[in-house]
Short mmCIF file of C-alpha atoms in Angstrom, two decimals:
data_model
loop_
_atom_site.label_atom_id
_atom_site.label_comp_id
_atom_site.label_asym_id
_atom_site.label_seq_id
_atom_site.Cartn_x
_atom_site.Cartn_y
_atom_site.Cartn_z
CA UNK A 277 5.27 4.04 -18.70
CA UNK A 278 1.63 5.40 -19.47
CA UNK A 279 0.05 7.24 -16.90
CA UNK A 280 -3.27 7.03 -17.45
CA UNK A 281 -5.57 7.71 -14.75
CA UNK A 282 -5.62 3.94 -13.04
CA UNK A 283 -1.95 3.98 -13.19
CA UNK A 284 0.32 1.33 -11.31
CA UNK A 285 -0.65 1.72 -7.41
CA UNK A 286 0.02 -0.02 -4.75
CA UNK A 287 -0.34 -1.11 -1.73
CA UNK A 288 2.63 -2.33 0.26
CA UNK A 289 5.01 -4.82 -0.35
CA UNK A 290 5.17 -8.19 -2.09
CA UNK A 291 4.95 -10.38 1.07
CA UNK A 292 2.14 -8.09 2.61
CA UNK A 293 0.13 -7.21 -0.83
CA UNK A 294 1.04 -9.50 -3.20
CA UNK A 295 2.34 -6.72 -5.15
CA UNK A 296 2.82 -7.26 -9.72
CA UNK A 297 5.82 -7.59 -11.08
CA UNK A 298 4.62 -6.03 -14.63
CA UNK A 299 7.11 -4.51 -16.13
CA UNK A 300 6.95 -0.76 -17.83
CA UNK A 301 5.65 -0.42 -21.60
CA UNK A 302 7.29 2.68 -22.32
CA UNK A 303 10.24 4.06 -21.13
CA UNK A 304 10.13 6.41 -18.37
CA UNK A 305 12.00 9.76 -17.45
CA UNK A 306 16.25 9.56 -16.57
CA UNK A 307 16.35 9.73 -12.46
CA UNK A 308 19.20 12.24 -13.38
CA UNK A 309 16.37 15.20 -13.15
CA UNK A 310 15.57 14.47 -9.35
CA UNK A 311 18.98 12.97 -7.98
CA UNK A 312 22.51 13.98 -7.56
CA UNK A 313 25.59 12.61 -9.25
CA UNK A 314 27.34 11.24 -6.10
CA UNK A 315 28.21 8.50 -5.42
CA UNK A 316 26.16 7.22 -2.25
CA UNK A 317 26.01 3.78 -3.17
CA UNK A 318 22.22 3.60 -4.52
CA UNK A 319 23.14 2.24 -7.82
CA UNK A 320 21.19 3.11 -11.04
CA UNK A 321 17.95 4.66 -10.24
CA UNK A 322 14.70 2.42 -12.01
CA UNK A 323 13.50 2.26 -14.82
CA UNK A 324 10.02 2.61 -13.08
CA UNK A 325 10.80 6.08 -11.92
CA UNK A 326 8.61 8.93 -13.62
CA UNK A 327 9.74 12.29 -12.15
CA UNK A 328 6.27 13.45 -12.04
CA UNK A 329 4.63 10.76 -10.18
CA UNK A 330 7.49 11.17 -7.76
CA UNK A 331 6.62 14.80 -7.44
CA UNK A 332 3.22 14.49 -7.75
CA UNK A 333 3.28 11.88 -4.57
CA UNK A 334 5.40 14.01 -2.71
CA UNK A 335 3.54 17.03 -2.85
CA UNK A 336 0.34 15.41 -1.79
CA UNK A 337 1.66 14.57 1.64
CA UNK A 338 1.98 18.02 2.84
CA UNK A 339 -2.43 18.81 1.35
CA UNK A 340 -5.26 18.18 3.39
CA UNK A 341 -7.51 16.01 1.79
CA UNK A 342 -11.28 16.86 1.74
CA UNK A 343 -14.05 14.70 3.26
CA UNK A 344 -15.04 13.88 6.86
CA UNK A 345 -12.24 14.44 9.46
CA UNK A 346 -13.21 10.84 11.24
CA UNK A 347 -12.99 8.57 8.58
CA UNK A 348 -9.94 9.00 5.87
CA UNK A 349 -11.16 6.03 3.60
CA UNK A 350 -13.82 8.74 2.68
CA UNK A 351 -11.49 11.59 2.05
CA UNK A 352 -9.30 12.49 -0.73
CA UNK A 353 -6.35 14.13 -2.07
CA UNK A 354 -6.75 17.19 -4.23
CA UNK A 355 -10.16 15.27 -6.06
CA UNK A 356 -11.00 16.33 -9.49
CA UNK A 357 -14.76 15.44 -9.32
CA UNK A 358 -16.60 13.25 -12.09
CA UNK A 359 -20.54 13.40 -13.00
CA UNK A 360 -22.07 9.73 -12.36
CA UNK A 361 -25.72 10.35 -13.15
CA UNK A 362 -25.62 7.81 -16.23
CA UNK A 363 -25.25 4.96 -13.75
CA UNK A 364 -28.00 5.70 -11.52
CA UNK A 365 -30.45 3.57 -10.82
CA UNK A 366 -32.65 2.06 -8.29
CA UNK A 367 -31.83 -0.45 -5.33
CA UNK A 368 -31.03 -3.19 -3.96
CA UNK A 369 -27.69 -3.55 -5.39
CA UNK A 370 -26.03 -6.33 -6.38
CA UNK A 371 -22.40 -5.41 -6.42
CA UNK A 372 -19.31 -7.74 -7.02
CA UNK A 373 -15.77 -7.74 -6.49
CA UNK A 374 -12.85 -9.45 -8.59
CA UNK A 375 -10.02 -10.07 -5.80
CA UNK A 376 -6.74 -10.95 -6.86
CA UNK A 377 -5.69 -12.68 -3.40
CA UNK A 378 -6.20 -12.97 0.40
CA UNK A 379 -3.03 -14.66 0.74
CA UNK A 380 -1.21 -12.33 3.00
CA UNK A 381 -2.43 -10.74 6.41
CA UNK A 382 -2.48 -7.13 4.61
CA UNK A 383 -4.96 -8.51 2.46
CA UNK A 384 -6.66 -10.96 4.75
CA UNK A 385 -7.25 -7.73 7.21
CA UNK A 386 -8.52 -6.05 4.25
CA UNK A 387 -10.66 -8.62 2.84
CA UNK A 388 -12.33 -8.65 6.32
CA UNK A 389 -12.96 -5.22 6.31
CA UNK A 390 -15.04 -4.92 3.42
CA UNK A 391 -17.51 -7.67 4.15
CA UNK A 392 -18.19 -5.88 7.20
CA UNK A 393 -18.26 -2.83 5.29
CA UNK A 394 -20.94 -4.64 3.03
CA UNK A 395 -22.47 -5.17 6.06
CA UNK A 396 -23.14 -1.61 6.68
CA UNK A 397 -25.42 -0.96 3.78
CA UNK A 398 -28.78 -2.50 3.73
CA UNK A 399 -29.30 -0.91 0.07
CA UNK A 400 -26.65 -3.72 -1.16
CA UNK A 401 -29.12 -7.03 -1.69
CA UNK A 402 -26.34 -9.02 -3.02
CA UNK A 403 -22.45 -9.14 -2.71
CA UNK A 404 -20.40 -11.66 -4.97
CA UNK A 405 -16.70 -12.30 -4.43
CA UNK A 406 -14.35 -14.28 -6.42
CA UNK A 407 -10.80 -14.75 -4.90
CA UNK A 408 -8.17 -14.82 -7.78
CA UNK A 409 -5.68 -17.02 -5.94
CA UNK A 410 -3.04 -14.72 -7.07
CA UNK A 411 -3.46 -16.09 -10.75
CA UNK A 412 -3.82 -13.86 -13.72
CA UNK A 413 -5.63 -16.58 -16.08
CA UNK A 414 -7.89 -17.31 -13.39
CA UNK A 415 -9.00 -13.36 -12.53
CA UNK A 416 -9.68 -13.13 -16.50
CA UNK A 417 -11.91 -15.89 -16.44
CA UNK A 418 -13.66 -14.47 -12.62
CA UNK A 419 -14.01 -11.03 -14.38
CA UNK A 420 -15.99 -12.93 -17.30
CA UNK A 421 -17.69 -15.03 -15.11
CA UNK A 422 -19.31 -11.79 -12.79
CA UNK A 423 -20.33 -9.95 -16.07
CA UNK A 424 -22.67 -12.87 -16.54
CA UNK A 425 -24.46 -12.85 -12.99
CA UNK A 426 -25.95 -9.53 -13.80
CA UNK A 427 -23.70 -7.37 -11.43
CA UNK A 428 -24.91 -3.34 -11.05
CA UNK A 429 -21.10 -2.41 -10.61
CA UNK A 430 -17.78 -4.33 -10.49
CA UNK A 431 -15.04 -3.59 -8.12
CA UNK A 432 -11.71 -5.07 -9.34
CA UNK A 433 -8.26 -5.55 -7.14
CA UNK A 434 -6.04 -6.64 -10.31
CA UNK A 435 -3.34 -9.31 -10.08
CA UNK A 436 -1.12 -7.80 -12.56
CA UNK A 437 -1.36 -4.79 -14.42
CA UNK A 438 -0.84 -4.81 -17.92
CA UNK A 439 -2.38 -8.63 -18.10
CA UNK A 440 -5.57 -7.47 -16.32
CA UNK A 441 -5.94 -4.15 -18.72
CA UNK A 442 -7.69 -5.99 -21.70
CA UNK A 443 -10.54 -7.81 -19.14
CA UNK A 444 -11.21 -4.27 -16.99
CA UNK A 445 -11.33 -2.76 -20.67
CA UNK A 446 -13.71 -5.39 -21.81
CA UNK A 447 -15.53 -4.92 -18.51
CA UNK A 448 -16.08 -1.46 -18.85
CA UNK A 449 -18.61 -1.58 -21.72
CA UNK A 450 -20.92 -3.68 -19.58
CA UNK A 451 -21.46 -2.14 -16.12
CA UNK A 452 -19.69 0.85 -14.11
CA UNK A 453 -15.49 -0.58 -13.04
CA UNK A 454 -14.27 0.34 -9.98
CA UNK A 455 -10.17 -0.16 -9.72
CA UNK A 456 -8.41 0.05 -6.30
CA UNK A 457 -5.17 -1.36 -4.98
CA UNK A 458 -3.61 -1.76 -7.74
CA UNK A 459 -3.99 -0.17 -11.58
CA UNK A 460 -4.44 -1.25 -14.88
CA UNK A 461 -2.97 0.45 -17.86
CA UNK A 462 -6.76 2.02 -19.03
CA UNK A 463 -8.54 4.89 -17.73
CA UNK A 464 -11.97 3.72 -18.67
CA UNK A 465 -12.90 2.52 -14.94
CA UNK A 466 -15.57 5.31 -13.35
CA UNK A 467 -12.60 6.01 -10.37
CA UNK A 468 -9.17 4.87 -9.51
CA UNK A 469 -8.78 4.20 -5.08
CA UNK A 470 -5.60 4.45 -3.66
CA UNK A 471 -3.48 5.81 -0.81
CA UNK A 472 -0.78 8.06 -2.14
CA UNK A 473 1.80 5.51 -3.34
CA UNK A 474 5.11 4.08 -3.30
CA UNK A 475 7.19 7.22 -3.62
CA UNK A 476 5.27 8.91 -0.79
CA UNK A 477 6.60 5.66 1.38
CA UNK A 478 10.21 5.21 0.35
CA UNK A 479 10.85 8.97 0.73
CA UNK A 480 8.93 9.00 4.18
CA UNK A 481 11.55 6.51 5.50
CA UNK A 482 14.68 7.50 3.97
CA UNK A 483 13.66 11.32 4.73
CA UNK A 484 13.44 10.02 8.16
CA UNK A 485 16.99 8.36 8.43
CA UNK A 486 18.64 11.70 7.04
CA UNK A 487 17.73 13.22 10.27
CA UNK A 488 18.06 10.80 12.52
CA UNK A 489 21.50 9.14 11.50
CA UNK A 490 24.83 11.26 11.67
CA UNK A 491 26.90 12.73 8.80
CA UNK A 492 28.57 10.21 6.97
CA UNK A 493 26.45 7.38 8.39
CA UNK A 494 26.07 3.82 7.17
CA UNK A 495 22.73 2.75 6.07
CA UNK A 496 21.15 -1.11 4.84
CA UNK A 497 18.65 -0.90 2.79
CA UNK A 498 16.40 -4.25 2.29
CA UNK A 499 14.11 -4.45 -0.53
CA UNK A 500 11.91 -7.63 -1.05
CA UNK A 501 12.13 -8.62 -5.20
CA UNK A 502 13.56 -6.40 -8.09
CA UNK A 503 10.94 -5.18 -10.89
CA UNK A 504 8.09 -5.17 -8.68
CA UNK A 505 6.23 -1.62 -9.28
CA UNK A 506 5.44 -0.18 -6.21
CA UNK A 507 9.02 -1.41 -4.12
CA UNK A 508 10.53 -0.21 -7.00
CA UNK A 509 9.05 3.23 -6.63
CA UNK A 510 9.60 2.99 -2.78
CA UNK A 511 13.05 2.19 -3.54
CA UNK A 512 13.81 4.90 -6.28
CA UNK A 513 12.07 8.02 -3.81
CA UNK A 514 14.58 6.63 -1.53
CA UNK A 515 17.28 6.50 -4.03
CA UNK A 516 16.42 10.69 -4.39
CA UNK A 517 16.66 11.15 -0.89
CA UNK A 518 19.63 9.39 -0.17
CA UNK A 519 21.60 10.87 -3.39
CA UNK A 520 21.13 14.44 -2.24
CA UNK A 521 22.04 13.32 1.69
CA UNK A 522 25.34 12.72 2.88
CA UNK A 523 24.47 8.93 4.13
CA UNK A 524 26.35 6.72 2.66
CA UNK A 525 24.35 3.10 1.67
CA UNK A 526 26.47 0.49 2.17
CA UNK A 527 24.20 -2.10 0.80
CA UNK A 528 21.04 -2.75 -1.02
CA UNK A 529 19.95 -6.16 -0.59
CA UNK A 530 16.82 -8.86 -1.59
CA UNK A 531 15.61 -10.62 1.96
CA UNK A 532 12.13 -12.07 -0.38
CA UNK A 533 10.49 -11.40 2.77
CA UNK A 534 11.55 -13.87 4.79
CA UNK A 535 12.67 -12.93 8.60
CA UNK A 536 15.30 -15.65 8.49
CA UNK A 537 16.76 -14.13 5.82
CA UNK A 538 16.79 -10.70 6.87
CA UNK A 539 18.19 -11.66 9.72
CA UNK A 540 21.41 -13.17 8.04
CA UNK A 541 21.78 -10.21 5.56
CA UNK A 542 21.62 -7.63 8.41
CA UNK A 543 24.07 -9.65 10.59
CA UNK A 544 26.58 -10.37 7.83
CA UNK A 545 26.78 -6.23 7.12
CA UNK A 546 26.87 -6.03 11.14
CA UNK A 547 29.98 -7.94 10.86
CA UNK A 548 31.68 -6.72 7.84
CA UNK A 549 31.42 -3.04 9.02
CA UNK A 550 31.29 -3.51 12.59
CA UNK A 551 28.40 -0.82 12.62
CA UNK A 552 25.39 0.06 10.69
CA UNK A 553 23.44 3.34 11.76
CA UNK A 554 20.81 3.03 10.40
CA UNK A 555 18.20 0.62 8.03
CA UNK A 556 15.63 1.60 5.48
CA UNK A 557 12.99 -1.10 4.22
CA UNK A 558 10.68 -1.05 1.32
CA UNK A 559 8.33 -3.30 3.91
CA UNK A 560 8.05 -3.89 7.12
CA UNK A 561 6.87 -7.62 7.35
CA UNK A 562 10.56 -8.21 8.55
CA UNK A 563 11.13 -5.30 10.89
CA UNK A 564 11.39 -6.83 13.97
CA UNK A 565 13.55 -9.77 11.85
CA UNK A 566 16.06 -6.76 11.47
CA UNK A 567 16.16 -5.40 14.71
CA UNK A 568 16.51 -8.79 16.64
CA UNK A 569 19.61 -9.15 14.77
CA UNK A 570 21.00 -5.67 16.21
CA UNK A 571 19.83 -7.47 19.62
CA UNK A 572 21.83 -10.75 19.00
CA UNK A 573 25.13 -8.93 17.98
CA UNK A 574 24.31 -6.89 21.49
CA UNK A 575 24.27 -3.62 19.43
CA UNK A 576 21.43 -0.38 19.88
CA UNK A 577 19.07 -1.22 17.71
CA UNK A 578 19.67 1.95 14.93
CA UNK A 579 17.09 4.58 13.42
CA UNK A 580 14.88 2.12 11.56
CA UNK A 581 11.93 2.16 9.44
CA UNK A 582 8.65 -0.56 9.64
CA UNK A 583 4.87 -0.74 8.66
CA UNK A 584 1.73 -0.12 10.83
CA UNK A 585 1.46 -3.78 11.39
CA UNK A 586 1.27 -5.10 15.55
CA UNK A 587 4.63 -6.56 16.34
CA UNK A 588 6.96 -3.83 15.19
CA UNK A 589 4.52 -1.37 17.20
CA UNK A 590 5.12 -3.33 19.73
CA UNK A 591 8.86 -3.91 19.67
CA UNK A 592 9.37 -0.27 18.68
CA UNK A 593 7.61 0.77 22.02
CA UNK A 594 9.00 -2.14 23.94
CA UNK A 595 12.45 -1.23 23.34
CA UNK A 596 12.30 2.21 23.07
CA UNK A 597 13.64 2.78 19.42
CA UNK A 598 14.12 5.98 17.19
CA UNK A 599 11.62 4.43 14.39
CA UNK A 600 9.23 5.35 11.94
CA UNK A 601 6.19 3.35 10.20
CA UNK A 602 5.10 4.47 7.12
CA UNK A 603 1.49 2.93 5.68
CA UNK A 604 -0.22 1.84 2.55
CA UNK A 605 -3.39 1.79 4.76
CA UNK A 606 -5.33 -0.72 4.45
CA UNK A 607 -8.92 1.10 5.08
CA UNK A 608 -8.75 1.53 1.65
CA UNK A 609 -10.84 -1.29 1.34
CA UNK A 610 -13.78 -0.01 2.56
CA UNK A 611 -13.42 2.91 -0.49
CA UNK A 612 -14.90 0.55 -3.11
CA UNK A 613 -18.03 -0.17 -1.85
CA UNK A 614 -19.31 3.40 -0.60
CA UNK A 615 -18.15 4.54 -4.22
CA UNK A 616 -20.11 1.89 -5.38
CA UNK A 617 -23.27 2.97 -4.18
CA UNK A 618 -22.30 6.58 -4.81
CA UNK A 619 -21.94 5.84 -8.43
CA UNK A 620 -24.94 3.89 -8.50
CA UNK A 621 -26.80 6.61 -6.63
CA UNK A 622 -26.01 8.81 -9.03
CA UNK A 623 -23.17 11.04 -7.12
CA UNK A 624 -20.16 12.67 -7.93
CA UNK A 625 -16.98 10.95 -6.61
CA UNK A 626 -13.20 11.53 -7.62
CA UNK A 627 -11.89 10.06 -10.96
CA UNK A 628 -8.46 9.46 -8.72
CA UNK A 629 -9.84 8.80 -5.45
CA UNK A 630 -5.98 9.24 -3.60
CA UNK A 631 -6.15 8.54 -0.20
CA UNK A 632 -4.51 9.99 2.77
CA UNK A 633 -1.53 7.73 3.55
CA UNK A 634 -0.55 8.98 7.04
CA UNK A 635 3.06 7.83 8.74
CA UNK A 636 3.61 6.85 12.25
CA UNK A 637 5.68 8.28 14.37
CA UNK A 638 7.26 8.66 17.96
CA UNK A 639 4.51 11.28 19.23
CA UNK A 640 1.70 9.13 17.44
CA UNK A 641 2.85 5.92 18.34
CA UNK A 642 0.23 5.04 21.11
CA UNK A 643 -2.56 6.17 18.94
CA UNK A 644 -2.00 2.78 16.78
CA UNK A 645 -0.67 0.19 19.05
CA UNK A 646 -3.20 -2.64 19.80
CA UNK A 647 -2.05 -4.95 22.31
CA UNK A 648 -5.31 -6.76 21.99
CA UNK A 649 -4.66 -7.35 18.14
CA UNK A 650 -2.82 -10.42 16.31
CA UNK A 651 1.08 -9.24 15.45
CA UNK A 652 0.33 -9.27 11.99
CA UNK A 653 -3.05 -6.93 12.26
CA UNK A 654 -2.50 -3.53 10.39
CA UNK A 655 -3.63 -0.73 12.28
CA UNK A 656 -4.92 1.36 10.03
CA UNK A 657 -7.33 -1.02 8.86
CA UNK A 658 -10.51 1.93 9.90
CA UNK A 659 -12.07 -1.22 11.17
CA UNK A 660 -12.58 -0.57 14.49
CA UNK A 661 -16.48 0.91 14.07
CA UNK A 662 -17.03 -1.87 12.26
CA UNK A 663 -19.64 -4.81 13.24
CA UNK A 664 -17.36 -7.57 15.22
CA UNK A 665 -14.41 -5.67 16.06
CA UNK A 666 -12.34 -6.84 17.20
CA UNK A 667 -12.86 -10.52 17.32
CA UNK A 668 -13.61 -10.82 13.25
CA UNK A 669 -10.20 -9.02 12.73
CA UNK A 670 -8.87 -12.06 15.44
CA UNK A 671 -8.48 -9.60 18.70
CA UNK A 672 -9.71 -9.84 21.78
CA UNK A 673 -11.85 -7.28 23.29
CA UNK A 674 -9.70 -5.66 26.27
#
């Protein structure tokens, strides 16, 4: 698959992104060159793997990114710096964004966050949204329709990929592209925003389960949809992990992000092996799904992975479980608009802005649960210095 510098990102998961389900254009590397030959019960590694994203991703976990300590949706990863000054020009701004969806609570928290990060910036005289609606057709004609209304710089979240490469392309010619959340297949937007990516996630949970579960252990692993980029690449860094472990996966299987479904799937393989020691997700919308069905069958509740989102913080603490969340953080969407105005001001910023994508964890735990926040609030949404917080982001002020 090309990897040009907007490659495939994303995100988080289908149910809590609205992740693409573009397919690759080129074929990618054989999984052979990171994984073992055994047979842990992973199945053939995807077609979406490219052995030097996945070491690329993983390598970035352990560097500190540059930029101010107190606010990560500034910082970045290892940036290779890129000269703006042919886009500067005076204020107010008008700046507008393409969305491809606020249909989920990832995005919905999101969404919120960068109005109020709008807010912020009195230099910004105009701010025009159109909401895709999770259509493809209809973000072609929205990315038209802004290039007529005399926009100083275009932020785009793309629906799809490949579909959404030839508008962003056209796009380009006419004012300065800004791409986060998800890529498209050109590199000719002025920077690229996201948090590390999908490898970086699968391999944070399945790394965790390795040393938390016993030798010979049997793990579940849920995925949401097949041939959707980034749970494929979550999937495929835990394939690696898993291959080289001595866990043995006794299942892989779709829930489509539904709790009820979960629920079933995890009980069924409760009853056919009369154990299960542990389960790795590729999202954690169903988490607590999962682990009620553990509770139910009046089992421990096994080493477990989730997302940063309220009710598995809560359940983890609640009941005490060996867990870890990791994050596709949503204070990414506060990126766009101060690169916006850096690019229009003239700055330098990073041609592949990656963001730190921190995990949580057992120590860190109480540094992210928000009582005071809706269950499906993600809470690393950087939104708490923002105008309105908490109410905006539906909390209640404690």
């Amino acid at each position: 698959m090309p990897r040009p510098k907007a490659a495939i990102a994303v995100l988080a998961a289908l149910v809590l992104t609205g992740c693409t389900t573009d397919k690759p254009t080129a074929a990618t590397e054989p999984a052979a060159s990171a994984a073992s030959t055994q047979d842990s019960g992973t199945g053939a590694q995807s077609k979406f793997f490219v052995q030097a994203d996945f070491d690329a991703q993983l390598a970035m976990r352990s560097q500190t990114p540059e930029g101010p300590e107190d606010r990560p949706w500034e910082q970045a990863i290892a940036p290779k710096m890129i000269d703006t000054a042919q886009y500067k020009k005076d204020g107010p701004y008008h700046l507008c964004f393409s969305n491809a969806a606020i249909d989920n609570p990832w995005r919905q928290v999101g969404w919120k966050t960068m109005q109020a990060e709008v807010g912020l910036h009195e230099e910004i005289g105009k701010f025009t949204a159109l909401d895709a609606e999770g259509k493809d057709d209809k973000q072609i004609s929205d990315i038209a329709e802004l290039q007529a209304k005399g926009c100083d710089a275009l932020i785009v979240s793309p629906n799809t990929t490949a579909t959404l490469t030839p508008a962003v392309t056209a796009a380009c010619e006419k004012v300065p592209v800004i791409v986060f959340d998800r890529g498209v297949e050109t590199d000719c937007p002025v920077t690229f925003i996201k948090p590390i990516g999908g490898y970086a996630f699968g391999a944070d949970a399945a790394e965790f389960l390795t040393e938390k579960v016993p030798a010979g252990g049997k793990v579940l692993a849920l995925r949401i949809l097949p041939g959707v980029d980034v749970l494929e690449t979550r999937w495929s860094a835990a394939k690696v992990v898993f291959d080289q472990s001595d866990l043995q996966v006794v299942g892989v299987e779709f829930t489509d992000g539904d709790a009820a479904k979960t629920k079933n799937i995890v009980s069924d393989y409760i009853q056919r092996h009369g154990k299960i020691d542990g389960v790795w997700m590729d999202a954690g919308a169903t988490a607590v799904a999962a682990i009620e069905a553990f509770e139910d069958a009046g089992l421990p509740v096994p080493p477990i992975n989730g997302e940063d989102q309220q009710d598995f913080l809560q359940k983890w603490k609640d009941a005490g479980l060996t867990a870890v969340a990791p994050t596709y953080p949503t204070y990414q969407w506060r990126t766009p608009i101060i690169a916006a105005l850096r690019i229009l001001g003239g700055e330098q910023v990073p041609e592949t802005w990656n963001l730190p994508q921190p995990k949580v964890t057992g120590e860190t735990l109480g540094d992210y649960l928000q009582p005071d926040m809706p269950p499906l609030h993600y809470a690393l949404c950087g939104c708490e210095d923002l105008p309105g917080f908490p109410e905006a982001w539906g909390g209640k002020k404690s």
